[in-house]
PDB file of C-alpha atoms in Angstrom:
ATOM      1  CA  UNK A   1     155.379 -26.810  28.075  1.00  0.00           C
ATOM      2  CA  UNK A   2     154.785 -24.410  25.552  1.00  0.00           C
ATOM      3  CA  UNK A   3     156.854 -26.141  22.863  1.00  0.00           C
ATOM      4  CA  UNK A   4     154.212 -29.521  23.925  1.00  0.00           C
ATOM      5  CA  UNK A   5     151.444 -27.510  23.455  1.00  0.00           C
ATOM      6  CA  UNK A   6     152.526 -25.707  20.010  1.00  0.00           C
ATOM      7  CA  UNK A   7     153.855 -29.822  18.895  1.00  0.00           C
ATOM      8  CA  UNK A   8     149.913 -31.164  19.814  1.00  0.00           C
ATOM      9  CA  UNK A   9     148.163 -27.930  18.666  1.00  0.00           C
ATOM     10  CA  UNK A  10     150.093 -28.172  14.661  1.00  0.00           C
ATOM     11  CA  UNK A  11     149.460 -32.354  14.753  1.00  0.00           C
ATOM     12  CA  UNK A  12     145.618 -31.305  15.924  1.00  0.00           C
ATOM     13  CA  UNK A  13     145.657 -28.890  12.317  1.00  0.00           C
ATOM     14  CA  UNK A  14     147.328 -31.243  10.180  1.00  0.00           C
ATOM     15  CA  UNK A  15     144.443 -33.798  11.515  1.00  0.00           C
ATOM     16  CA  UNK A  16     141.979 -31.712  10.679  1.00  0.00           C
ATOM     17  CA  UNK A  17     142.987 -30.902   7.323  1.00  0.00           C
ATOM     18  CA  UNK A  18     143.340 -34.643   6.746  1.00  0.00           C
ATOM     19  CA  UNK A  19     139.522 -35.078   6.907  1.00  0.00           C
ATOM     20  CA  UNK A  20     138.737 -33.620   4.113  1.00  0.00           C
ATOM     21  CA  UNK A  21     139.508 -31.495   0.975  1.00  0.00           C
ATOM     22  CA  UNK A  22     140.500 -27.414   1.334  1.00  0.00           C
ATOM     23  CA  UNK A  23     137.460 -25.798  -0.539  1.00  0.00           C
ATOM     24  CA  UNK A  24     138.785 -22.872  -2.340  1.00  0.00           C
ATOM     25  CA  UNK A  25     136.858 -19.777  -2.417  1.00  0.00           C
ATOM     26  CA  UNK A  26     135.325 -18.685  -6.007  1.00  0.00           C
ATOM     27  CA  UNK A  27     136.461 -15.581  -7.860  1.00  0.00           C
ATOM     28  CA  UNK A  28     133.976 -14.575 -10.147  1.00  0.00           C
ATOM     29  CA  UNK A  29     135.812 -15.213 -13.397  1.00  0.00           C
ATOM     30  CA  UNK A  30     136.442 -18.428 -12.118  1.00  0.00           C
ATOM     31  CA  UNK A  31     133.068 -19.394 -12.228  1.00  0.00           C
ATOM     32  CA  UNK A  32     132.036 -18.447 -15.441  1.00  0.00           C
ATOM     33  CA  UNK A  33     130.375 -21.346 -17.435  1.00  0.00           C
ATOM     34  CA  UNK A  34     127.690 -23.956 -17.954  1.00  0.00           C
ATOM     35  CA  UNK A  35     127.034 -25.868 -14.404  1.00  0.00           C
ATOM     36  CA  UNK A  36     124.344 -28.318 -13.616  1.00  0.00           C
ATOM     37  CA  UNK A  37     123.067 -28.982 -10.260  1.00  0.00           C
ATOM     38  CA  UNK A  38     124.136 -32.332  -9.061  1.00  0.00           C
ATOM     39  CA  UNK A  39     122.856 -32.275  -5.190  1.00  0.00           C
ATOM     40  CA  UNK A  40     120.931 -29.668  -2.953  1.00  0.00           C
ATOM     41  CA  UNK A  41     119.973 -29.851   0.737  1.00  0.00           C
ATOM     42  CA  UNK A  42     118.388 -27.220   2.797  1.00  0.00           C
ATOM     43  CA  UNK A  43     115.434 -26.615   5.005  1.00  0.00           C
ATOM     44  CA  UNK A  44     113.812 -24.135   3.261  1.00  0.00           C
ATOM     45  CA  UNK A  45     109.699 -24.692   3.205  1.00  0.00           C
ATOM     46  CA  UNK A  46     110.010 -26.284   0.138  1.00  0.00           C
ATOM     47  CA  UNK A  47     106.848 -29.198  -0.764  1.00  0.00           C
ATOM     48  CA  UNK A  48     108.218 -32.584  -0.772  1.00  0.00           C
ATOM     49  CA  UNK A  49     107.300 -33.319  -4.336  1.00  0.00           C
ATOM     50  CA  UNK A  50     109.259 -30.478  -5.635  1.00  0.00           C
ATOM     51  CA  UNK A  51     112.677 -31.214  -3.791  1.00  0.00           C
ATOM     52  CA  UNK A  52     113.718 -33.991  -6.331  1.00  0.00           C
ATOM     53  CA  UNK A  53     111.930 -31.986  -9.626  1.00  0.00           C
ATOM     54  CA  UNK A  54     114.361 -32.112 -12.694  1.00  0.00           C
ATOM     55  CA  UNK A  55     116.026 -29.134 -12.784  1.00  0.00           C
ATOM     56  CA  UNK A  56     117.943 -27.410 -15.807  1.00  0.00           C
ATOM     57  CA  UNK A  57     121.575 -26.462 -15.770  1.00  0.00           C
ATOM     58  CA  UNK A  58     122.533 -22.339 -15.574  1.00  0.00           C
ATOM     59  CA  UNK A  59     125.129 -20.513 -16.761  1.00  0.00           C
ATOM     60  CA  UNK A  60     127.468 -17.917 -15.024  1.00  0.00           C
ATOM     61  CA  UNK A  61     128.304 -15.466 -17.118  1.00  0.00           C
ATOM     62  CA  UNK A  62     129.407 -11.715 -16.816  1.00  0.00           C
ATOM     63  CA  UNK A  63     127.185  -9.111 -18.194  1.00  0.00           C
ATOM     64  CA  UNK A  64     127.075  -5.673 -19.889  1.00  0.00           C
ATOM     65  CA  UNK A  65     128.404  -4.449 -16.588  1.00  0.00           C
ATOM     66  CA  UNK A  66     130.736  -7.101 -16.096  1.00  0.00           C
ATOM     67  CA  UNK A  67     128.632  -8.114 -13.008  1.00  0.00           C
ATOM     68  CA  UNK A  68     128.563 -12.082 -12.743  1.00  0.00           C
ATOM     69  CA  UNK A  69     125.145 -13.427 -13.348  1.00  0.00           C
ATOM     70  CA  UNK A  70     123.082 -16.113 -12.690  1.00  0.00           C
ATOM     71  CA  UNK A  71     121.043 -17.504 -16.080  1.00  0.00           C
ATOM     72  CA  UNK A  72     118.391 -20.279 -15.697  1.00  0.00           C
ATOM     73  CA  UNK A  73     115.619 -21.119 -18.218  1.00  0.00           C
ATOM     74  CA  UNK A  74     112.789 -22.147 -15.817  1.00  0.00           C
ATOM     75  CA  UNK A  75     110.025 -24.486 -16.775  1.00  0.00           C
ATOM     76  CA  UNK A  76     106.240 -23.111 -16.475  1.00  0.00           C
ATOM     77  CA  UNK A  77     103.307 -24.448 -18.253  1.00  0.00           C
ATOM     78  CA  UNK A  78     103.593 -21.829 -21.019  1.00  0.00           C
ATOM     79  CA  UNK A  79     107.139 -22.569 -21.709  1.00  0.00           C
ATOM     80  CA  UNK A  80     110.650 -22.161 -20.635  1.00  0.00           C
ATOM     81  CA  UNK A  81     111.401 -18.533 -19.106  1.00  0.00           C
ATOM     82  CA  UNK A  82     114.564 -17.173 -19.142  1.00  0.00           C
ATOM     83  CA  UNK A  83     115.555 -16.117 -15.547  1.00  0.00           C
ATOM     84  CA  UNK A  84     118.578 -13.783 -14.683  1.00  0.00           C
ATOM     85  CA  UNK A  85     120.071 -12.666 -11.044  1.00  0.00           C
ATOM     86  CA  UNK A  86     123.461 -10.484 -10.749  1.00  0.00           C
ATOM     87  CA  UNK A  87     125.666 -11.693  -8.081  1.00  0.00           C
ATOM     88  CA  UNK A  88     127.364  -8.773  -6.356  1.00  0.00           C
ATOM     89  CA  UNK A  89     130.695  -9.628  -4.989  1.00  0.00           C
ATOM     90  CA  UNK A  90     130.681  -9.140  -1.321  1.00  0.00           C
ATOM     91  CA  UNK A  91     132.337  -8.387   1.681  1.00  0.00           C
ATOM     92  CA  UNK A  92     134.706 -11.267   1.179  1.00  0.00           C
ATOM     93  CA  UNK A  93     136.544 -13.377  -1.430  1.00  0.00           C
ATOM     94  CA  UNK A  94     134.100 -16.236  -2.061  1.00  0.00           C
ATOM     95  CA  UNK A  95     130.553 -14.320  -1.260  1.00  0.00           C
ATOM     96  CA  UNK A  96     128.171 -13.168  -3.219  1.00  0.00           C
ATOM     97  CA  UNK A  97     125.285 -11.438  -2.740  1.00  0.00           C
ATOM     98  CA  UNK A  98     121.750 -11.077  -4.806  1.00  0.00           C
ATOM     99  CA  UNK A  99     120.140  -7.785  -4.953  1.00  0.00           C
ATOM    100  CA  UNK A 100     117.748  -9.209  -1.972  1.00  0.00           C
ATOM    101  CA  UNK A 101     120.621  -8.624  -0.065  1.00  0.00           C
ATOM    102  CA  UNK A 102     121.246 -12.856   0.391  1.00  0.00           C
ATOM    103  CA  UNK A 103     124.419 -13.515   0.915  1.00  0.00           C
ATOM    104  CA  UNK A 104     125.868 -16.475  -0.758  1.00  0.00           C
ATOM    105  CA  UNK A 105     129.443 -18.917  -0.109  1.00  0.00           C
ATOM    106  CA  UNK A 106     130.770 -20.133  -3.076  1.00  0.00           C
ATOM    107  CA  UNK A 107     133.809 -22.677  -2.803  1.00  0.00           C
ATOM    108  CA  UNK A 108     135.517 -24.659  -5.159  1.00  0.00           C
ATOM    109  CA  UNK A 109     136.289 -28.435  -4.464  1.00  0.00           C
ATOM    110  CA  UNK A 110     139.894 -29.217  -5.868  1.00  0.00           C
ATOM    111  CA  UNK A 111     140.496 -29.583  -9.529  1.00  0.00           C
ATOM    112  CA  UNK A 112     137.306 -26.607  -9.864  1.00  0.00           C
ATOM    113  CA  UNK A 113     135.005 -29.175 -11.287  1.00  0.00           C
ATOM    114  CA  UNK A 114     132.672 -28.800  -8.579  1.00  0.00           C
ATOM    115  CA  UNK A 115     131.526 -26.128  -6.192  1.00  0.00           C
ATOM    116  CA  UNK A 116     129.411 -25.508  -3.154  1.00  0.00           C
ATOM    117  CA  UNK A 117     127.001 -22.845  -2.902  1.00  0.00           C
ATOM    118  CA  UNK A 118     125.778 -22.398   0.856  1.00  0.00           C
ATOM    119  CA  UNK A 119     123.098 -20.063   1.496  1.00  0.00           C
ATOM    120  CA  UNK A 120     122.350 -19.059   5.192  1.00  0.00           C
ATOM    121  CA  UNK A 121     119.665 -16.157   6.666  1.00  0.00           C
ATOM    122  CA  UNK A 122     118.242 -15.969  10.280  1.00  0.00           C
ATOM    123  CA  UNK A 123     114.611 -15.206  10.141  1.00  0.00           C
ATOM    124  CA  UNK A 124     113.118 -14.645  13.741  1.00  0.00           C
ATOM    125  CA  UNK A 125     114.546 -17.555  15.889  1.00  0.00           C
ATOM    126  CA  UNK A 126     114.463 -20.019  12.355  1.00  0.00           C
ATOM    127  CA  UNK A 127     118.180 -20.267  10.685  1.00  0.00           C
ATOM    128  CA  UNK A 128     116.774 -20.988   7.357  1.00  0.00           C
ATOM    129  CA  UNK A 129     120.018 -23.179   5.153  1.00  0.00           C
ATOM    130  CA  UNK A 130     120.355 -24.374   1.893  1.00  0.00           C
ATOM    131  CA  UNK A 131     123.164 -25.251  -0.023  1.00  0.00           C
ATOM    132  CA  UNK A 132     124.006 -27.002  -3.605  1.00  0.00           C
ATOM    133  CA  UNK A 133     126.592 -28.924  -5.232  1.00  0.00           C
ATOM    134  CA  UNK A 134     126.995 -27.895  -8.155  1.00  0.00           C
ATOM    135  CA  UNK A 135     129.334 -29.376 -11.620  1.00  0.00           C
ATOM    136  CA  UNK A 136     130.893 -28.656 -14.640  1.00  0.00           C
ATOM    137  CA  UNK A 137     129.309 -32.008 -16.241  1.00  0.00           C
ATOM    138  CA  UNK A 138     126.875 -34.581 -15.201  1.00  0.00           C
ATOM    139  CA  UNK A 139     130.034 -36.767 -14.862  1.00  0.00           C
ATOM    140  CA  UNK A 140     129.648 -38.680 -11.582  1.00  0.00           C
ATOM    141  CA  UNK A 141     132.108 -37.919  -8.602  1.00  0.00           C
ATOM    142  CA  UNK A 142     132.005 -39.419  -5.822  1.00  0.00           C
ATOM    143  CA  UNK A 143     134.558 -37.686  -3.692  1.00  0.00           C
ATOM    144  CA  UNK A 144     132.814 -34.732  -4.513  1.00  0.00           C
ATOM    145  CA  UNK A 145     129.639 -36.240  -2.783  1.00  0.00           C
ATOM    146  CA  UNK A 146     131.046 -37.474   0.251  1.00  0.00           C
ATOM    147  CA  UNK A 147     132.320 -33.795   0.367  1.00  0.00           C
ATOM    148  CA  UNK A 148     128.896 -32.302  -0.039  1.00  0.00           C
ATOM    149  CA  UNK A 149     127.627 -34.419   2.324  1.00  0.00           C
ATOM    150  CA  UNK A 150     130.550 -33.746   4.777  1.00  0.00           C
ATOM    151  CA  UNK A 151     130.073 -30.118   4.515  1.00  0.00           C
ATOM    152  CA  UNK A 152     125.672 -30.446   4.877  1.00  0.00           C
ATOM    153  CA  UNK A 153     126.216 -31.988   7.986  1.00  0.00           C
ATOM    154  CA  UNK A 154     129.159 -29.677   9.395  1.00  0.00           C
ATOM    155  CA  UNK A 155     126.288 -26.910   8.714  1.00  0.00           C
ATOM    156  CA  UNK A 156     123.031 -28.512  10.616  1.00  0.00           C
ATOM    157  CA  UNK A 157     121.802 -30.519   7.616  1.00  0.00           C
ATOM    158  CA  UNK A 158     120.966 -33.391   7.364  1.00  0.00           C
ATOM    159  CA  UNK A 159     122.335 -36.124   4.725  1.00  0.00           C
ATOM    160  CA  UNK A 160     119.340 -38.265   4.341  1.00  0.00           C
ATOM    161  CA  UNK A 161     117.173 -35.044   3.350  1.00  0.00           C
ATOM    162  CA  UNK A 162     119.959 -34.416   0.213  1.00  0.00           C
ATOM    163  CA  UNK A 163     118.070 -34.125  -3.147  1.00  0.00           C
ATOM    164  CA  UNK A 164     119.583 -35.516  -6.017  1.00  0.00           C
ATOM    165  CA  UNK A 165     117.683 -33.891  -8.867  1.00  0.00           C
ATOM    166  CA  UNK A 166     117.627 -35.353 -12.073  1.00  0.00           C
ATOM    167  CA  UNK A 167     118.952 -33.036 -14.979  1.00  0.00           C
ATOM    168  CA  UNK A 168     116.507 -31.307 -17.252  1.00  0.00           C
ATOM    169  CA  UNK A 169     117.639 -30.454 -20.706  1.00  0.00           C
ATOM    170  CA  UNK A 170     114.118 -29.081 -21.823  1.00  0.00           C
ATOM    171  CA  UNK A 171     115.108 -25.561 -21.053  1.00  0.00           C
ATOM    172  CA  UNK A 172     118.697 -25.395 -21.923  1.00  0.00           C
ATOM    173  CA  UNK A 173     120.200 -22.836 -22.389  1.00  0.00           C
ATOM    174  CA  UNK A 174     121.903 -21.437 -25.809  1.00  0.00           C
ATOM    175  CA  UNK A 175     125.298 -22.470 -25.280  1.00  0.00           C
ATOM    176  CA  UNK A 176     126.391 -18.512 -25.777  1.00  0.00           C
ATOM    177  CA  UNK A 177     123.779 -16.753 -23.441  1.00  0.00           C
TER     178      UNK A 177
END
């Protein structure tokens, strides 16, 4: 009986695994670079005109401290202003964590030309969720997609609320910062 239920309980894994890709959990040195945001999803009180604004691509990039750090030139009517975050590395390989204290998942797709960041916080009885797909390039992937959109709705999101933002190169940044 055992030996049945061991047989049924390793096909049941190997299923599972089948469904999709093993996301791999970022080290920070691993995700050091240019990325541009291909796909985001989340239900954050964000106005519906905003979700599909052109955004610009950021950089990760270890500082002075050798803290990895978020860089974004945002766009405001006076011009582009830089923006910078550190990312603490937190209480396990993969997370991250701003100095708001929000925690954030970071996970490679195979071949490390795409990522997921998933962002989760309970506020009251509201589980607020967002989460990004991010790229090396603006190359188009579609297995990366489906992936995404696997992993939004294995989280409570829903796929026909994903934005698909349309790159901004207004406010790039230096290729160095």
């Amino acid at each position: 009986m055992q030996l049945l239920l061991l047989t049924a309980g390793l096909g049941l894994l190997s299923v599972l695994g089948a469904q999709g890709p093993q996301l791999i959990r970022a080290r920070a040195q691993e995700l050091v670079g240019r990325w541009h945001i291909k796909l985001w999803v989340g239900n954050l009180p964000i106005p519906a005109q905003k979700r599909s604004h052109p955004l610009p691509p950021f950089t990760l990039a270890m500082n002075e401290l050798q803290k990895l750090e978020f860089r974004m030139n945002l766009t405001k009517p006076i011009g582009c202003i830089p923006f910078k975050s550190p990312l603490h590395i937190g209480p396990k390989p993969g997370v991250f964590y701003t100095w708001w204290r929000h925690f954030i998942s970071i996970r490679f797709l195979p071949g490390k030309l795409h990522a997921i960041a998933y962002y989760s916080e309970k506020r009251g009885s509201t589980r607020l969720r967002m989460m990004m797909l991010m790229g090396r390039s603006l190359d188009e992937d579609p297995e990366a997609v489906r992936t995404f959109e696997e992993f939004a709705e294995s989280k409570g999101l829903n796929r026909s609320d994903i934005a698909r933002p349309p790159p901004l190169e207004a406010c790039e940044l230096p290729p160095d910062s």
